[in-house]
Coordinates of N, CA and C and ligand atoms in Angstrom, one line a residue:
X1 N -59.9 41.0 63.4 CA -60.0 42.3 64.0 C -58.7 43.1 63.7
X2 N -58.8 44.4 63.4 CA -57.7 45.2 63.1 C -57.4 46.2 64.2
X3 N -56.2 46.1 64.8 CA -55.8 46.9 65.9 C -54.7 47.9 65.4
X4 N -55.0 49.2 65.6 CA -54.0 50.2 65.2 C -53.0 50.4 66.3
X5 N -51.7 50.6 66.0 CA -50.7 50.9 67.0 C -50.0 52.2 66.6
X6 N -50.2 53.2 67.5 CA -49.7 54.5 67.1 C -48.9 55.1 68.3
X7 N -48.3 56.3 68.0 CA -47.6 57.0 69.0 C -46.6 57.9 68.4
X8 N -46.2 59.0 69.1 CA -45.3 59.9 68.5 C -43.9 59.4 68.2
X9 N -43.1 60.2 67.6 CA -41.8 59.8 67.2 C -41.0 59.4 68.5
X10 N -40.3 58.3 68.5 CA -39.5 57.9 69.7 C -40.3 57.4 70.9
X11 N -41.6 57.2 70.7 CA -42.4 56.8 71.9 C -42.2 55.3 72.2
X12 N -41.9 54.5 71.1 CA -41.6 53.1 71.3 C -42.5 52.2 70.6
X13 N -43.1 52.7 69.5 CA -44.1 51.9 68.7 C -43.5 50.6 68.2
X14 N -42.3 50.7 67.6 CA -41.6 49.5 67.1 C -41.2 48.5 68.2
X15 N -40.8 49.1 69.3 CA -40.5 48.3 70.5 C -41.7 47.5 70.9
X16 N -42.8 48.2 71.0 CA -44.1 47.5 71.5 C -44.5 46.5 70.4
X17 N -44.4 46.9 69.1 CA -44.8 46.0 68.1 C -44.0 44.7 68.1
X18 N -42.8 44.8 68.5 CA -41.9 43.5 68.6 C -42.5 42.7 69.7
X19 N -42.9 43.3 70.8 CA -43.5 42.5 71.9 C -44.7 41.7 71.5
X20 N -45.6 42.4 70.7 CA -46.8 41.7 70.2 C -46.4 40.6 69.2
X21 N -45.4 40.9 68.4 CA -44.9 39.8 67.5 C -44.5 38.6 68.2
X22 N -43.8 38.8 69.3 CA -43.2 37.7 70.1 C -44.4 36.9 70.7
X23 N -45.6 37.5 70.8 CA -46.8 36.8 71.3 C -47.5 36.1 70.1
X24 N -47.0 36.2 68.9 CA -47.5 35.6 67.8 C -48.5 36.4 67.0
X25 N -48.6 37.7 67.3 CA -49.5 38.6 66.6 C -48.9 39.1 65.3
X26 N -49.5 39.0 64.1 CA -49.0 39.5 62.9 C -49.0 41.0 63.0
X27 N -47.8 41.6 62.6 CA -47.7 43.1 62.7 C -47.4 43.7 61.3
X28 N -48.1 44.7 60.9 CA -47.8 45.3 59.6 C -47.3 46.7 59.9
X29 N -46.1 47.0 59.3 CA -45.5 48.3 59.6 C -45.8 49.3 58.4
X30 N -46.8 50.2 58.6 CA -47.3 51.1 57.6 C -46.2 52.0 57.0
X31 N -45.3 52.5 57.9 CA -44.3 53.5 57.4 C -43.3 52.8 56.5
X32 N -42.9 51.6 57.0 CA -42.0 50.8 56.2 C -42.6 50.4 54.8
X33 N -43.8 50.0 54.8 CA -44.5 49.6 53.6 C -44.7 50.8 52.7
X34 N -45.0 51.9 53.3 CA -45.2 53.2 52.5 C -44.0 53.5 51.7
X35 N -42.8 53.4 52.4 CA -41.5 53.7 51.8 C -41.3 52.7 50.6
X36 N -41.6 51.4 50.9 CA -41.4 50.4 49.9 C -42.2 50.6 48.7
X37 N -43.5 51.0 48.9 CA -44.4 51.2 47.8 C -44.0 52.4 46.9
X38 N -43.4 53.4 47.6 CA -43.0 54.6 46.9 C -41.8 54.3 46.0
X39 N -41.0 53.3 46.4 CA -39.9 52.9 45.7 C -40.2 51.9 44.6
X40 N -41.2 51.0 44.9 CA -41.3 49.9 43.9 C -42.7 49.7 43.2
X41 N -43.7 50.4 43.7 CA -45.0 50.3 43.0 C -45.0 51.2 41.8
X42 N -45.2 50.7 40.6 CA -45.3 51.5 39.4 C -46.3 52.6 39.5
X43 N -47.5 52.2 40.0 CA -48.6 53.1 40.0 C -48.3 54.3 41.0
X44 N -47.8 54.0 42.1 CA -47.5 55.0 43.1 C -46.4 55.9 42.5
X45 N -45.3 55.3 41.9 CA -44.2 56.1 41.4 C -44.7 57.1 40.3
X46 N -45.6 56.5 39.5 CA -46.1 57.4 38.4 C -46.8 58.6 38.9
X47 N -47.7 58.4 39.9 CA -48.4 59.5 40.5 C -47.5 60.5 41.2
X48 N -46.5 60.0 41.8 CA -45.5 60.9 42.5 C -44.7 61.7 41.5
X49 N -44.4 61.1 40.4 CA -43.6 61.8 39.3 C -44.5 62.9 38.7
X50 N -45.8 62.5 38.6 CA -46.7 63.5 38.0 C -46.9 64.7 38.9
X51 N -46.9 64.5 40.2 CA -47.1 65.5 41.2 C -45.8 66.4 41.4
X52 N -44.6 65.7 41.5 CA -43.4 66.4 41.8 C -42.4 66.6 40.7
X53 N -42.6 65.9 39.6 CA -41.7 66.0 38.5 C -40.5 65.0 38.6
X54 N -39.6 65.0 37.7 CA -38.5 64.0 37.6 C -37.6 64.1 38.9
X55 N -37.5 65.2 39.5 CA -36.7 65.4 40.6 C -37.1 64.5 41.8
X56 N -38.3 64.0 41.8 CA -38.9 63.2 42.9 C -38.0 61.9 43.1
X57 N -37.3 61.5 42.0 CA -36.5 60.3 42.2 C -35.0 60.6 41.8
X58 N -34.1 60.0 42.5 CA -32.7 60.2 42.2 C -32.1 58.8 42.2
X59 N -31.5 58.4 41.1 CA -31.0 57.0 40.9 C -32.1 56.0 41.4
X60 N -33.3 56.1 40.9 CA -34.4 55.2 41.2 C -34.8 55.2 42.6
X61 N -34.2 56.0 43.4 CA -34.6 56.1 44.9 C -35.4 57.4 45.1
X62 N -36.3 57.3 46.0 CA -37.1 58.5 46.3 C -36.2 59.6 46.8
X63 N -36.3 60.8 46.3 CA -35.5 61.9 46.7 C -36.2 62.6 47.9
X64 N -36.0 62.0 49.1 CA -36.7 62.5 50.3 C -36.5 63.9 50.6
X65 N -35.2 64.4 50.4 CA -34.9 65.8 50.7 C -35.7 66.7 49.9
X66 N -35.8 66.4 48.6 CA -36.5 67.3 47.7 C -38.0 67.3 48.0
X67 N -38.6 66.1 48.2 CA -40.0 66.0 48.5 C -40.3 66.6 49.8
X68 N -39.5 66.4 50.8 CA -39.7 67.0 52.2 C -39.7 68.6 52.0
X69 N -38.8 69.1 51.3 CA -38.7 70.5 51.2 C -39.9 71.1 50.5
X70 N -40.5 70.4 49.5 CA -41.7 70.8 48.8 C -42.9 70.8 49.7
X71 N -43.1 69.6 50.3 CA -44.4 69.5 51.1 C -44.3 70.4 52.4
X72 N -43.1 70.6 52.9 CA -43.0 71.5 54.1 C -43.5 72.8 53.8
X73 N -43.4 73.3 52.6 CA -43.8 74.7 52.3 C -45.3 74.7 51.8
X74 N -45.8 73.5 51.5 CA -47.1 73.5 50.8 C -48.0 72.4 51.4
X75 N -48.9 72.7 52.4 CA -49.7 71.6 53.0 C -50.6 71.0 52.0
X76 N -51.0 71.7 50.9 CA -51.9 71.1 49.9 C -51.2 70.0 49.1
X77 N -49.9 70.2 48.9 CA -49.1 69.2 48.2 C -48.9 67.9 49.1
X78 N -48.8 68.2 50.4 CA -48.6 67.1 51.4 C -49.9 66.3 51.3
X79 N -51.1 67.0 51.3 CA -52.3 66.3 51.2 C -52.4 65.4 50.0
X80 N -52.0 66.0 48.9 CA -52.0 65.2 47.6 C -51.1 64.0 47.6
X81 N -49.9 64.2 48.3 CA -49.0 63.0 48.4 C -49.6 61.9 49.3
X82 N -50.2 62.4 50.4 CA -50.9 61.4 51.2 C -52.0 60.7 50.5
X83 N -52.7 61.5 49.6 CA -53.8 60.9 48.8 C -53.3 59.8 47.8
X84 N -52.0 59.8 47.5 CA -51.4 58.8 46.7 C -51.0 57.6 47.5
X85 N -50.3 57.9 48.6 CA -49.6 56.9 49.4 C -50.6 56.1 50.3
X86 N -51.4 56.9 51.0 CA -52.3 56.2 52.0 C -53.2 55.1 51.4
X87 N -53.9 55.5 50.3 CA -54.8 54.4 49.7 C -54.0 53.2 49.3
X88 N -52.8 53.4 48.8 CA -52.0 52.3 48.3 C -51.6 51.4 49.5
X89 N -51.2 52.1 50.6 CA -50.9 51.3 51.8 C -52.1 50.5 52.3
X90 N -53.2 51.2 52.3 CA -54.5 50.5 52.8 C -54.8 49.3 52.0
X91 N -54.7 49.4 50.6 CA -55.0 48.3 49.8 C -54.0 47.1 50.0
X92 N -52.7 47.5 50.1 CA -51.7 46.5 50.4 C -51.9 45.8 51.7
X93 N -52.2 46.6 52.7 CA -52.5 46.1 54.1 C -53.7 45.1 54.1
X94 N -54.8 45.5 53.4 CA -55.9 44.6 53.4 C -55.6 43.3 52.7
X95 N -54.8 43.3 51.7 CA -54.4 42.1 51.0 C -53.5 41.2 51.9
X96 N -52.6 41.9 52.6 CA -51.8 41.2 53.6 C -52.6 40.6 54.7
X97 N -53.6 41.4 55.2 CA -54.5 40.9 56.3 C -55.3 39.7 55.9
X98 N -55.7 39.6 54.7 CA -56.5 38.5 54.3 C -55.7 37.2 54.3
X99 N -54.4 37.3 54.3 CA -53.6 36.1 54.4 C -53.2 35.7 55.8
X100 N -53.6 36.5 56.8 CA -53.2 36.2 58.2 C -54.3 35.3 58.8
X101 N -53.8 34.4 59.7 CA -54.7 33.5 60.4 C -54.7 33.7 61.9
X102 N -54.9 34.9 62.4 CA -54.9 35.0 63.8 C -56.1 35.9 64.2
X103 N -56.5 35.8 65.5 CA -57.7 36.5 65.9 C -57.7 38.0 65.6
X104 N -56.5 38.6 65.7 CA -56.4 40.0 65.4 C -55.0 40.3 64.8
X105 N -54.9 41.3 64.0 CA -53.6 41.8 63.5 C -53.4 43.2 63.9
X106 N -52.1 43.6 63.9 CA -51.8 45.0 64.3 C -51.2 45.7 63.1
X107 N -51.7 47.0 63.0 CA -51.2 47.8 61.9 C -50.5 49.0 62.7
X108 N -49.2 49.0 62.5 CA -48.4 50.1 63.2 C -48.3 51.3 62.3
X109 N -48.7 52.5 62.8 CA -48.6 53.7 62.0 C -48.3 54.9 62.8
X110 N -47.4 55.7 62.4 CA -47.0 56.9 63.2 C -48.1 57.9 63.4
X111 N -48.9 58.0 62.3 CA -50.1 58.9 62.4 C -51.4 58.1 62.1
X112 N -52.3 58.3 63.0 CA -53.7 57.7 62.7 C -54.7 58.8 62.9
X113 N -54.7 59.4 64.1 CA -55.7 60.4 64.4 C -55.4 61.7 63.5
X114 N -54.1 61.9 63.3 CA -53.7 63.1 62.5 C -54.3 63.1 61.1
X115 N -54.5 61.9 60.6 CA -55.0 61.9 59.2 C -56.5 61.3 59.2
X116 N -57.1 61.2 60.4 CA -58.5 60.9 60.5 C -58.8 59.4 60.0
X117 N -57.8 58.5 60.2 CA -58.0 57.2 59.7 C -58.4 56.2 60.8
X118 N -58.9 56.8 62.0 CA -59.2 55.9 63.1 C -60.3 55.0 62.8
X119 N -61.2 55.3 61.9 CA -62.3 54.4 61.6 C -61.9 53.1 60.9
X120 N -60.6 53.1 60.4 CA -60.1 51.9 59.8 C -59.8 50.8 60.8
X121 N -59.9 51.1 62.1 CA -59.4 50.2 63.1 C -60.6 49.8 64.1
X122 N -60.5 48.6 64.5 CA -61.5 48.1 65.5 C -61.1 48.6 66.9
X123 N -59.8 48.7 67.2 CA -59.3 49.2 68.5 C -58.0 49.9 68.1
X124 N -57.6 50.9 69.0 CA -56.4 51.6 68.8 C -55.5 51.6 70.1
X125 N -54.3 51.2 69.9 CA -53.3 51.3 71.1 C -52.4 52.5 70.9
X126 N -52.3 53.3 71.9 CA -51.4 54.4 71.8 C -50.2 54.2 72.8
X127 N -49.0 54.4 72.2 CA -47.7 54.3 73.0 C -47.3 55.7 73.4
X128 N -47.1 55.9 74.7 CA -46.7 57.3 75.2 C -45.4 57.2 76.0
X129 N -44.6 58.2 76.0 CA -43.4 58.4 76.8 C -43.2 59.9 77.0
X130 N -42.5 60.3 78.0 CA -42.2 61.7 78.2 C -41.4 62.3 77.1
X131 N -41.7 63.5 76.7 CA -41.1 64.1 75.6 C -39.6 64.1 75.6
X132 N -39.1 64.4 76.8 CA -37.6 64.5 76.9 C -37.0 63.1 76.6
X133 N -37.6 62.1 77.1 CA -37.1 60.7 76.8 C -37.2 60.4 75.3
X134 N -38.3 60.8 74.7 CA -38.4 60.5 73.2 C -37.3 61.2 72.4
X135 N -37.1 62.5 72.8 CA -36.0 63.2 72.1 C -34.7 62.5 72.2
X136 N -34.3 62.2 73.5 CA -33.0 61.5 73.7 C -32.9 60.2 73.0
X137 N -34.0 59.4 73.0 CA -34.0 58.1 72.3 C -33.7 58.3 70.8
X138 N -34.4 59.3 70.2 CA -34.2 59.4 68.7 C -32.8 59.9 68.4
X139 N -32.3 60.8 69.3 CA -30.9 61.3 69.1 C -30.0 60.1 69.2
X140 N -30.2 59.3 70.2 CA -29.3 58.1 70.3 C -29.4 57.1 69.2
X141 N -30.7 56.9 68.7 CA -30.9 55.9 67.7 C -30.5 56.4 66.3
X142 N -30.8 57.6 65.9 CA -30.6 58.1 64.6 C -29.4 59.1 64.4
X143 N -28.8 59.5 65.5 CA -27.8 60.5 65.5 C -28.5 61.8 65.0
X144 N -29.8 62.0 65.3 CA -30.5 63.2 64.8 C -30.2 64.3 65.8
X145 N -30.7 65.5 65.4 CA -30.5 66.7 66.4 C -31.8 66.9 67.1
X146 N -31.6 67.6 68.3 CA -32.8 67.9 69.1 C -33.8 68.7 68.3
X147 N -33.3 69.7 67.5 CA -34.1 70.6 66.7 C -35.0 69.8 65.7
X148 N -34.3 68.8 65.1 CA -35.0 68.0 64.1 C -36.1 67.1 64.7
X149 N -35.8 66.6 65.9 CA -36.8 65.7 66.6 C -38.0 66.6 67.0
X150 N -37.7 67.8 67.5 CA -38.7 68.7 68.0 C -39.6 69.1 66.9
X151 N -39.0 69.3 65.7 CA -39.8 69.6 64.5 C -40.8 68.6 64.2
X152 N -40.3 67.3 64.3 CA -41.3 66.2 64.0 C -42.3 66.1 65.1
X153 N -41.9 66.3 66.3 CA -42.9 66.2 67.4 C -44.0 67.3 67.2
X154 N -43.6 68.5 66.8 CA -44.5 69.6 66.6 C -45.5 69.4 65.4
X155 N -45.1 68.4 64.5 CA -46.0 68.1 63.4 C -47.0 67.0 63.7
X156 N -46.8 66.4 64.9 CA -47.8 65.4 65.3 C -48.7 65.9 66.4
X157 N -49.8 65.2 66.6 CA -50.7 65.6 67.7 C -50.0 65.4 69.1
X158 N -50.3 66.3 70.1 CA -49.8 66.1 71.4 C -50.5 64.8 72.0
X159 N -49.8 64.1 72.9 CA -50.3 62.9 73.5 C -51.7 63.2 74.2
X160 N -51.9 64.3 74.9 CA -53.2 64.6 75.6 C -54.4 64.4 74.6
X161 N -54.2 64.9 73.4 CA -55.3 64.8 72.5 C -55.6 63.4 72.0
X162 N -54.5 62.6 71.9 CA -54.7 61.2 71.4 C -55.1 60.2 72.5
X163 N -54.7 60.5 73.8 CA -55.0 59.7 74.9 C -56.5 59.5 75.0
X164 N -57.3 60.6 74.9 CA -58.7 60.5 75.0 C -59.4 59.7 73.9
X165 N -58.7 59.5 72.8 CA -59.3 58.8 71.7 C -58.9 57.3 71.6
X166 N -57.8 57.0 72.2 CA -57.3 55.6 72.1 C -58.0 54.7 73.1
X167 N -58.0 53.4 72.7 CA -58.7 52.4 73.5 C -57.7 51.8 74.6
X168 N -56.4 51.8 74.3 CA -55.4 51.2 75.2 C -54.2 52.2 75.2
X169 N -53.7 52.4 76.4 CA -52.4 53.2 76.4 C -51.3 52.4 77.0
X170 N -50.2 52.4 76.3 CA -49.0 51.7 76.8 C -48.0 52.9 77.2
X171 N -47.8 53.0 78.5 CA -46.9 54.0 78.9 C -45.5 53.4 78.9
X172 N -44.6 53.8 78.0 CA -43.4 53.0 77.8 C -42.2 53.7 78.3
X173 N -41.8 53.4 79.6 CA -40.6 53.9 80.1 C -39.7 52.7 80.6
X174 N -40.3 51.9 81.5 CA -39.5 50.7 81.9 C -40.0 49.6 81.1
X175 N -39.0 48.9 80.4 CA -39.3 47.9 79.4 C -40.1 46.7 80.0
X176 N -39.8 46.4 81.2 CA -40.5 45.2 81.9 C -41.9 45.6 82.1
X177 N -42.2 46.8 82.5 CA -43.6 47.2 82.7 C -44.3 47.3 81.4
X178 N -43.6 47.7 80.4 CA -44.2 47.8 79.0 C -44.6 46.4 78.6
X179 N -43.7 45.4 78.8 CA -44.0 44.1 78.4 C -45.3 43.5 79.2
X180 N -45.4 43.9 80.5 CA -46.6 43.5 81.2 C -47.8 44.1 80.7
X181 N -47.8 45.4 80.3 CA -48.9 46.0 79.7 C -49.3 45.4 78.4
X182 N -48.3 45.0 77.6 CA -48.6 44.4 76.3 C -49.3 43.0 76.5
X183 N -48.8 42.3 77.5 CA -49.4 41.0 77.8 C -50.8 41.1 78.2
X184 N -51.1 42.1 79.0 CA -52.4 42.4 79.5 C -53.4 42.8 78.4
X185 N -52.9 43.7 77.5 CA -53.7 44.1 76.4 C -54.0 43.0 75.4
X186 N -53.0 42.1 75.2 CA -53.1 40.9 74.3 C -54.3 40.1 74.8
X187 N -54.3 39.8 76.1 CA -55.4 39.0 76.7 C -56.7 39.6 76.4
X188 N -56.8 40.9 76.7 CA -58.1 41.7 76.4 C -58.5 41.6 75.0
X189 N -57.5 41.8 74.1 CA -57.8 41.8 72.6 C -58.3 40.4 72.2
X190 N -57.7 39.3 72.8 CA -58.1 38.0 72.4 C -59.6 37.8 72.8
X191 N -59.9 38.3 74.0 CA -61.3 38.2 74.5 C -62.3 38.9 73.6
X192 N -61.9 40.2 73.3 CA -62.7 41.0 72.4 C -63.0 40.3 71.1
X193 N -61.9 39.8 70.5 CA -62.0 39.2 69.2 C -62.8 37.9 69.1
X194 N -63.0 37.4 70.3 CA -63.8 36.2 70.4 C -65.3 36.5 70.3
Ligands
ATP1 P1 -40.3 56.3 65.3 O1 -41.6 57.0 65.4 O2 -39.2 57.2 65.1 O3 -40.3 55.1 64.3 P2 -40.9 54.5 67.5 O4 -42.0 55.1 68.2 O5 -41.1 53.3 66.7 O6 -40.1 55.6 66.8 P3 -38.8 52.9 68.8 O7 -37.9 52.8 67.5 O8 -39.5 51.7 69.2 O9 -39.8 54.1 68.7 O10 -37.9 53.4 70.0 C1 -37.0 54.5 69.8 C2 -35.7 54.1 70.4 O11 -35.8 54.0 71.8 C3 -35.1 52.7 70.0 O12 -33.8 52.8 69.8 C4 -35.6 51.8 71.1 O13 -34.7 50.7 71.2 C5 -35.5 52.7 72.3 N1 -36.5 52.4 73.4 C6 -37.8 52.3 73.2 N2 -38.5 52.0 74.3 C7 -37.5 52.0 75.3 C8 -37.5 51.8 76.7 N3 -38.7 51.5 77.4 N4 -36.4 51.8 77.4 C9 -35.2 52.1 76.7 N5 -35.1 52.3 75.4 C10 -36.3 52.3 74.7

């Protein structure tokens, strides 16, 4: 069974993912793997170079500033970039999944509903936290600015729209309560996967 784990920036996806890992659940981090594939997959690199030109890479590293500035101005270009990266991640995820031996695996992804990929999952867990908390967490974690975090938040769906579509909600404020919710969802998922 494939379980999606999503939530807005700073909601605590990675924190929750670690709790599932501690219970022995294999977790695949889509955002991390997407970055890795953009750096190291020949096929992905070739397609990105075709789309953005040589400036897409600087010293063999993805030129994130350049790519972000391009896609920010052109939603069509963003769609084309997603059309390169998402299928590559999906393929890599499925091959990773076939090597796992547990009743269910978790695929962590910052956006699921936003890109309409909810049908790739048997169940979806959504992590939520108050917006002010999320902003402060990201400022503390990355040294980011309030403006930058708000920009990211505004590019994702609001929680209200995701809550109605998710199967499980983890409201992540108090870590001990979060852990209890994770334990409870784990028990339910084991039952479902049986
Ligand atoms: P992103 O979308 O940016 O990858 P995320 O949803 O994965 O973020 P995390 O990285 O798990 O979020 O959490 C953001 C920061 O907040 C981290 O530094 C994490 O340690 C901290 N954090 C998460 N949950 C809590 C909590 N319940 N109490 C205190 N700190 C928390």
